[in-house]
Short mmCIF file of C-alpha atoms in Angstrom, two decimals:
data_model
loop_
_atom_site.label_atom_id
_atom_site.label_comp_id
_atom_site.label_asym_id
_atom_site.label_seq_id
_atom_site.Cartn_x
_atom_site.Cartn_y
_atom_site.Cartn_z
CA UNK A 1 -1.18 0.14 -25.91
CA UNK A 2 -0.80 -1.06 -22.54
CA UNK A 3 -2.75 2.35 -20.92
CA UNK A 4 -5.77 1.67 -23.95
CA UNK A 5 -5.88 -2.12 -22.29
CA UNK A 6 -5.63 -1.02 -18.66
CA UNK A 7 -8.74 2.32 -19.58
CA UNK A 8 -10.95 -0.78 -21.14
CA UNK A 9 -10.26 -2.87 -17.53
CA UNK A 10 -10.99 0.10 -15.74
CA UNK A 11 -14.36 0.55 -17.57
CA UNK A 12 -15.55 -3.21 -17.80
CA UNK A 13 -14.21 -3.38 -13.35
CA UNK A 14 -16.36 -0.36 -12.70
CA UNK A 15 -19.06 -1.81 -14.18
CA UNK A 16 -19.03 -5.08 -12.44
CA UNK A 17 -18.29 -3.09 -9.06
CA UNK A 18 -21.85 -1.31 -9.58
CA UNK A 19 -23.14 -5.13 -9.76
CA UNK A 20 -21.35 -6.69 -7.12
CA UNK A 21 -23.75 -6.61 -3.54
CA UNK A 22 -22.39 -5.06 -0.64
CA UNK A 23 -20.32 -7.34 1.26
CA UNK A 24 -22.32 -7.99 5.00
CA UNK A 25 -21.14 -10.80 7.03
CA UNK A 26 -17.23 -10.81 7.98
CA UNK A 27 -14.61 -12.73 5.71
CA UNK A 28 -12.00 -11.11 6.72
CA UNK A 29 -10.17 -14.63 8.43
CA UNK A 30 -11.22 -17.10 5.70
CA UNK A 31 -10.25 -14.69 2.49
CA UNK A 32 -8.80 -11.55 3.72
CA UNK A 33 -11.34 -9.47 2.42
CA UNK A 34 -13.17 -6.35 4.49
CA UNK A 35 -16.71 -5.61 4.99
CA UNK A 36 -17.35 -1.62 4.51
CA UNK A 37 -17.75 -1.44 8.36
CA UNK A 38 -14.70 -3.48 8.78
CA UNK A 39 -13.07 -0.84 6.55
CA UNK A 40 -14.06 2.14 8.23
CA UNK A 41 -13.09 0.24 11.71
CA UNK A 42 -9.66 0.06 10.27
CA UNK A 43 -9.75 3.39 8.94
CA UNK A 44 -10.65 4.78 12.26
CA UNK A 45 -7.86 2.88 13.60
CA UNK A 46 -5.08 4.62 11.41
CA UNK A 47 -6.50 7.74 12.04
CA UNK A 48 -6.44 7.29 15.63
CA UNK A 49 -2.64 6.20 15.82
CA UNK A 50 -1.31 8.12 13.05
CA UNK A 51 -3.08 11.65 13.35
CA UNK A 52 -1.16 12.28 9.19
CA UNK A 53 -4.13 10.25 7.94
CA UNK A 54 -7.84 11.91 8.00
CA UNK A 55 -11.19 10.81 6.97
CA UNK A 56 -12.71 12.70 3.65
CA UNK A 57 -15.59 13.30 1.67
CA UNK A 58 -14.77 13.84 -2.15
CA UNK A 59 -17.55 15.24 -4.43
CA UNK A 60 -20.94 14.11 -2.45
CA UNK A 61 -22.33 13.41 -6.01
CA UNK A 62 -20.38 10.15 -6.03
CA UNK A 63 -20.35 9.37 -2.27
CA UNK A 64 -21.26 5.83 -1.65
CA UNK A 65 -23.97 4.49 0.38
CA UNK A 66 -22.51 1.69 2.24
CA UNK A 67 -20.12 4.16 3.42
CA UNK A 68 -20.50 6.67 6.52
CA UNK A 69 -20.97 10.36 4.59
CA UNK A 70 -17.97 11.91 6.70
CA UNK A 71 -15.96 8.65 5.93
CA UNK A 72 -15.46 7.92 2.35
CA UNK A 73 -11.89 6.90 2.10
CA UNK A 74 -9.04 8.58 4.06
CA UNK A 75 -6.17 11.16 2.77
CA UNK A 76 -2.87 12.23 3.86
CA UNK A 77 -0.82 14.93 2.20
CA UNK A 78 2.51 16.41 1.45
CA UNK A 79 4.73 12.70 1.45
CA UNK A 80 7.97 13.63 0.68
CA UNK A 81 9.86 11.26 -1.68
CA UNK A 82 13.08 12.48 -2.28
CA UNK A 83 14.57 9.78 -4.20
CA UNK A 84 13.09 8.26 -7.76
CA UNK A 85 12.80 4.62 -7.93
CA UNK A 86 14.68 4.66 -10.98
CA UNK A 87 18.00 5.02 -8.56
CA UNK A 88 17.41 2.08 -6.50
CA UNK A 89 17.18 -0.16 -10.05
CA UNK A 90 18.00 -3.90 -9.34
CA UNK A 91 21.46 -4.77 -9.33
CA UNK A 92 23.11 -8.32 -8.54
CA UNK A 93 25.07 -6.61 -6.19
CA UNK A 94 22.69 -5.73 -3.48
CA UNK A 95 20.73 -9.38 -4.25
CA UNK A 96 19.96 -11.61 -0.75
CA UNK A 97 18.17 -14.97 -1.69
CA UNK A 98 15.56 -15.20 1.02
CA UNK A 99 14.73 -18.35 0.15
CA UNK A 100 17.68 -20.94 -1.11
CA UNK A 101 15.52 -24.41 -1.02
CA UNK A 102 13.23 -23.23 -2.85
CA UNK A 103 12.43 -26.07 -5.96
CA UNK A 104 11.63 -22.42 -8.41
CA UNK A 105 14.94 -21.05 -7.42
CA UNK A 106 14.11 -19.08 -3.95
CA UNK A 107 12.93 -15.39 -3.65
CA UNK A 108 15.18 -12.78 -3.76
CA UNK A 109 15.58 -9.52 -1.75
CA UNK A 110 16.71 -7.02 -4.81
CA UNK A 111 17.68 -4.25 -2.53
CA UNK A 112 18.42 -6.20 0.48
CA UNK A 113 22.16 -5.04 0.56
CA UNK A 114 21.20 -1.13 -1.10
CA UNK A 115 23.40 1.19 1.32
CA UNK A 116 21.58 3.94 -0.31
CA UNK A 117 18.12 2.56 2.12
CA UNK A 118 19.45 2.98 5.54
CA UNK A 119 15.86 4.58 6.25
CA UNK A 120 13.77 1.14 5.13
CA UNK A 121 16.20 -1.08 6.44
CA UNK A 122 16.13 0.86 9.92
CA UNK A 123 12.49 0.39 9.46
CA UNK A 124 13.10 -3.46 8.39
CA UNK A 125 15.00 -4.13 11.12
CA UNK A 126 12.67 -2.72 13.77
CA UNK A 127 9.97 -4.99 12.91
CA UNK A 128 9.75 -8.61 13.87
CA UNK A 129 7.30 -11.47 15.78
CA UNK A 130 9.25 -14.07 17.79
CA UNK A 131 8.34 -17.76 16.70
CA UNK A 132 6.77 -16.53 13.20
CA UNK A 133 8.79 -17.87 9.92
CA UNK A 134 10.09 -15.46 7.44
CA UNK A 135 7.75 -14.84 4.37
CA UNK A 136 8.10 -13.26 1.39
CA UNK A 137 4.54 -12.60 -0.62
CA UNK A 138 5.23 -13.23 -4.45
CA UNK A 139 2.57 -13.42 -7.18
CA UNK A 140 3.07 -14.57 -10.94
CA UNK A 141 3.95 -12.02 -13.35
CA UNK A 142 2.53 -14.35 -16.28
CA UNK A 143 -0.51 -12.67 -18.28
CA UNK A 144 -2.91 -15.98 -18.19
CA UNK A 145 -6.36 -14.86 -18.13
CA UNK A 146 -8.35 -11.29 -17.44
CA UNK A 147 -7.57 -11.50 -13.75
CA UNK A 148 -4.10 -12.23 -13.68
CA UNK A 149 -3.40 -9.53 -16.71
CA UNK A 150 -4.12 -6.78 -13.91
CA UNK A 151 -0.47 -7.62 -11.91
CA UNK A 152 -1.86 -6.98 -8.61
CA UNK A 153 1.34 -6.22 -6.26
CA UNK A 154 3.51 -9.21 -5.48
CA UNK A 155 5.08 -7.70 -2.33
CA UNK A 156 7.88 -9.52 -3.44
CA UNK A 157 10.38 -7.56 -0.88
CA UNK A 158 7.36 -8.01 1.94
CA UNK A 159 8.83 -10.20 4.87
CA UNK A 160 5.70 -10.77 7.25
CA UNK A 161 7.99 -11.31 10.00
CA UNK A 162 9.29 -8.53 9.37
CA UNK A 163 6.97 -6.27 10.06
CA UNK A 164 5.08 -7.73 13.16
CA UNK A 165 6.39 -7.04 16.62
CA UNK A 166 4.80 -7.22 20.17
CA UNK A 167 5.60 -3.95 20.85
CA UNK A 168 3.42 -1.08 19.76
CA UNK A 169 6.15 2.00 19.26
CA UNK A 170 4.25 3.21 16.22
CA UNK A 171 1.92 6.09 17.57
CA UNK A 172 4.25 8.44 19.03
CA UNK A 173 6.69 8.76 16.20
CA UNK A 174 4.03 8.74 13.16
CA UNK A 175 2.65 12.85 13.66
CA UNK A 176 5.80 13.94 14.93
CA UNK A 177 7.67 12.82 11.80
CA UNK A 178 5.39 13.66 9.49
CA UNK A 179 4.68 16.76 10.93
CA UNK A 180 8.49 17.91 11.07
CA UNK A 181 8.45 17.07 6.90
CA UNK A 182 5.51 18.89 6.13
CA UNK A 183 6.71 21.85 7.82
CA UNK A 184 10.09 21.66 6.62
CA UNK A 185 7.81 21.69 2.99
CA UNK A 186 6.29 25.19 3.96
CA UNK A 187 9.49 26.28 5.07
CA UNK A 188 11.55 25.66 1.67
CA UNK A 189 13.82 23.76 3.60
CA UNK A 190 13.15 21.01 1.05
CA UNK A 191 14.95 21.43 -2.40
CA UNK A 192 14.40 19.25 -5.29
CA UNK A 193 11.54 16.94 -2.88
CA UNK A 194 8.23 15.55 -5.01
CA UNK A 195 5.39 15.26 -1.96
CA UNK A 196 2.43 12.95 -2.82
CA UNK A 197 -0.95 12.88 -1.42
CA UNK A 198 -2.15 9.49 -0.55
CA UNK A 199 -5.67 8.52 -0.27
CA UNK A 200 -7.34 4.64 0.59
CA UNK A 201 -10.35 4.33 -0.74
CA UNK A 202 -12.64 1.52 -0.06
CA UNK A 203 -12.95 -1.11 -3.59
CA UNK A 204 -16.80 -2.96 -3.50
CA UNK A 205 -15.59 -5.32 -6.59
CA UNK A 206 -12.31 -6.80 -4.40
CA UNK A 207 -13.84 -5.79 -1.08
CA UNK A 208 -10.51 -4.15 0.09
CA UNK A 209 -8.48 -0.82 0.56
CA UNK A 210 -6.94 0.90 -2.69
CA UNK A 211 -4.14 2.79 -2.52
CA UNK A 212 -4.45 6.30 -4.58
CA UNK A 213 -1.58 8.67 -5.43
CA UNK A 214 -0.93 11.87 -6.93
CA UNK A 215 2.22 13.73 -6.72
CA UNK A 216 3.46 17.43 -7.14
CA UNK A 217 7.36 18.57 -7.79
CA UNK A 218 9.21 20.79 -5.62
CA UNK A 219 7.49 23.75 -6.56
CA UNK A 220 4.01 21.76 -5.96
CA UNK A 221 3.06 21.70 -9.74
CA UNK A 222 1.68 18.58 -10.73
CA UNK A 223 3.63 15.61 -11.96
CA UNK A 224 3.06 14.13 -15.23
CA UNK A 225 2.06 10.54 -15.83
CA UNK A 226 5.77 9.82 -16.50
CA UNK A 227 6.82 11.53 -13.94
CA UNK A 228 4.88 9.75 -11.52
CA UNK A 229 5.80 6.15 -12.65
CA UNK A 230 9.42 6.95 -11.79
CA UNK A 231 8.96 7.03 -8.34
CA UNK A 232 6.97 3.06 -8.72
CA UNK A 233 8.95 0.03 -8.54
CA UNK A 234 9.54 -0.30 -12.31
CA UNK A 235 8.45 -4.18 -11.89
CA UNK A 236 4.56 -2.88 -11.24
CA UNK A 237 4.82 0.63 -13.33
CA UNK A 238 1.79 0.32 -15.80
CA UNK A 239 0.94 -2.86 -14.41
CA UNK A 240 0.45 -3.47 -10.44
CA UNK A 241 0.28 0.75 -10.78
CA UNK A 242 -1.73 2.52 -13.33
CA UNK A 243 -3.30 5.48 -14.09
CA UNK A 244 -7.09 5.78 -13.71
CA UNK A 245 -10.42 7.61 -12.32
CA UNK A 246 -10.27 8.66 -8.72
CA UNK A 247 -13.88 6.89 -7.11
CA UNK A 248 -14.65 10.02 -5.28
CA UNK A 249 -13.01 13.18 -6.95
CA UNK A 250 -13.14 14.83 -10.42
CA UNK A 251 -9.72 15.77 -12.02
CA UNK A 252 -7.41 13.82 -13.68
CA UNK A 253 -6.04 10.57 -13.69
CA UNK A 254 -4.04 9.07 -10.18
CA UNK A 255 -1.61 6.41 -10.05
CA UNK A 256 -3.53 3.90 -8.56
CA UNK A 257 -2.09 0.05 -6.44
CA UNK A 258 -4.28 -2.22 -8.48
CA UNK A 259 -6.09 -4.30 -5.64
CA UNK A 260 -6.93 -7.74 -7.08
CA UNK A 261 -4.68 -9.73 -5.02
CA UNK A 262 -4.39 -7.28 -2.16
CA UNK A 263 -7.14 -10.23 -0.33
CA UNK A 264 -4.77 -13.14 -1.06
CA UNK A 265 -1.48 -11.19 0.57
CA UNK A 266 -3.69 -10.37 3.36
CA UNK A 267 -4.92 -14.20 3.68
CA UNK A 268 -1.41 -15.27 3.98
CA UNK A 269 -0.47 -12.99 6.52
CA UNK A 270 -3.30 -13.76 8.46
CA UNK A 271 -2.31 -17.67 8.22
CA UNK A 272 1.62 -17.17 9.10
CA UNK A 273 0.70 -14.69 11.83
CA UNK A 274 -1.80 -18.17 13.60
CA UNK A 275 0.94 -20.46 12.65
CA UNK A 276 3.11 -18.17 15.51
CA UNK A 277 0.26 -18.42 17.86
CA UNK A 278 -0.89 -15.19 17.45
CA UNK A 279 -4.09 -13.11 16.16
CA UNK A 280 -4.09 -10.13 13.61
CA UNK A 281 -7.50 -8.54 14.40
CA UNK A 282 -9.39 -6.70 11.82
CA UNK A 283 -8.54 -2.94 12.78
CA UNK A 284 -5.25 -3.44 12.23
CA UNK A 285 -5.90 -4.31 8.41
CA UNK A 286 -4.80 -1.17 7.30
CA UNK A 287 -1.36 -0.30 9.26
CA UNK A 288 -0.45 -3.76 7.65
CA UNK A 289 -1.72 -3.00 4.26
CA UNK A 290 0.86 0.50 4.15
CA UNK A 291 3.40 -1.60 5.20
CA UNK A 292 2.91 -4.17 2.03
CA UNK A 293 2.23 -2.16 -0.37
CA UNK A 294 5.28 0.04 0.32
CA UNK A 295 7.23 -2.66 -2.08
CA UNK A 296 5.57 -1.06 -4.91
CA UNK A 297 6.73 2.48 -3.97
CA UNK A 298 9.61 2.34 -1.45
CA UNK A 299 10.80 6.00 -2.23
CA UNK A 300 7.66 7.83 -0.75
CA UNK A 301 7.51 7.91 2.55
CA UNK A 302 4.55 7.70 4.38
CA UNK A 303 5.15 4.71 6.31
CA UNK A 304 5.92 6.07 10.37
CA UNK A 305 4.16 3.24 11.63
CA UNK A 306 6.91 0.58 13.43
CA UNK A 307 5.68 -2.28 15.66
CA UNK A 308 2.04 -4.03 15.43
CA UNK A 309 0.79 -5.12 18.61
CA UNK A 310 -0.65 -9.13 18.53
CA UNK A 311 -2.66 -10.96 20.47
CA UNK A 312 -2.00 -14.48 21.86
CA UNK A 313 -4.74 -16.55 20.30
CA UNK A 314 -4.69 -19.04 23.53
#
């Protein structure tokens, strides 16, 4: 029932996308949204620091016209995720309240204390922006209206100070990495590894990335539908995550980050990032956006990128 509701949204959101004008004048401070040339500005960023991402094309037949011909939306392949999210399922046990005061009853960390994520954690603990409180980005889960049925990603594990640093470590490490797992792939030195190809495409209707993914099994055959939900945070599996039509290829369905609150995360970071006297400029949109979304699907790993480098907004 729910993947009948979510193909009707698909249909109804593609049609309002053809309607909605191109976004032209910069919003990207007062909503956290991105102008197509603020998009590809970002894109080019990623690809310039983390040489795993490239620019592609898709079938020309549905390239879009506010976007560069060579620069559609970007792709990187062969992301190993070795572990399905189905083995990292809450448990009270590895529970942290982040936030105790809280009048709702806080946020909680549900993995905070998993020893079986020494890899995020490292990555957790790498990350951080002196003077800048600790934030966790949380969205209802309530089905009130059209909008809200969609369950956009809450980022509910996404610290913001946790992921900002001064330092910018992040270029050096992101090819080599990736580069050592995708030829340890071709080697066979992997066994019993799913590898997904990501692509970011560029949504007109919510003027923001979208996060695309389709995986393959150890032998590279293609996952199922099923199969691919198990490696999704089982909170946002046919909800935050669903199945649907690729903007700029043919074939079948991809799991797809649904994007309609992707804005309001970005908003917030934005905010808490001034509030520490600091400025998040618009090319770095998308290493922050990887780094968010990665709370949806923390067993594929495609995040290399460690330290964000801020300016001082005096």
């Amino acid at each position: 029932m729910q993947s009948v509701i979510n193909s009707v949204k698909g249909t109804a959101l593609s049609f309002a996308e053809y309607l909605t004008p191109v976004l032209k004048e910069s919003k990207f401070r007062e909503t956290g949204v991105l102008t197509p040339e603020e998009f590809v500005a970002a894109g080019e960023h990623l690809v310039h620091h983390c040489p795993t991402w490239q620019w592609a094309v898709g079938d020309v037949d549905r390239a879009k016209p506010y976007l560069p011909k060579d620069k559609q939306f970007l792709l990187t392949r062969n992301v190993p995720c070795t572990r399905r999210c189905k083995q990292i399922e809450y448990c009270d046990e590895h529970e942290q309240i982040i936030e105790a005061d809280d009048p709702e009853g806080g946020w909680v960390d549900t993995h905070h204390y998993d020893i079986n994520q020494e890899g995020m954690d490292e990555k957790i603990s790498e990350m951080t922006l002196e003077e800048t409180r600790s934030s966790v980005v949380n969205f209802d889960k309530d089905i009130e209206d059209d909008e809200d049925d969609e369950e956009a990603a809450d980022m509910e594990a996404f610290e913001v100070s946790g992921m900002l640093d001064e330092q910018d470590k992040y270029t050096t490490d992101t090819s080599k990495k990736v580069k050592e797992n995708q030829e340890s792939f071709s080697a066979g030195e992997i066994i019993r590894t799913r590898t997904y190809d990501l692509h970011i495409t560029y949504d007109k209707y919510y003027q923001t990335p979208r996060l695309w993914l389709f995986g393959y099994d150890e032998n590279r055959k293609p996952l199922t539908v099923e199969e691919m939900y198990e490696d999704v945070s089982q909170d946002h599996a046919k909800k935050t995550v669903t199945m649907e039509t690729h903007p700029h290829m043919p074939g079948p369905p991809m799991a797809s980050v649904h994007p309609c609150r992707h804005a309001e995360v970005m908003k917030k970071i934005i905010e808490t990032v001034m509030e520490g006297g600091r400025e998040l400029g618009v090319h770095m949109y998308l290493i922050i956006f990887l780094k968010f979304v990665q709370s949806v699907i923390p067993t594929i790993e495609y995040d290399y990128t460690q330290n964000v480098t801020l300016t001082s907004s005096s």
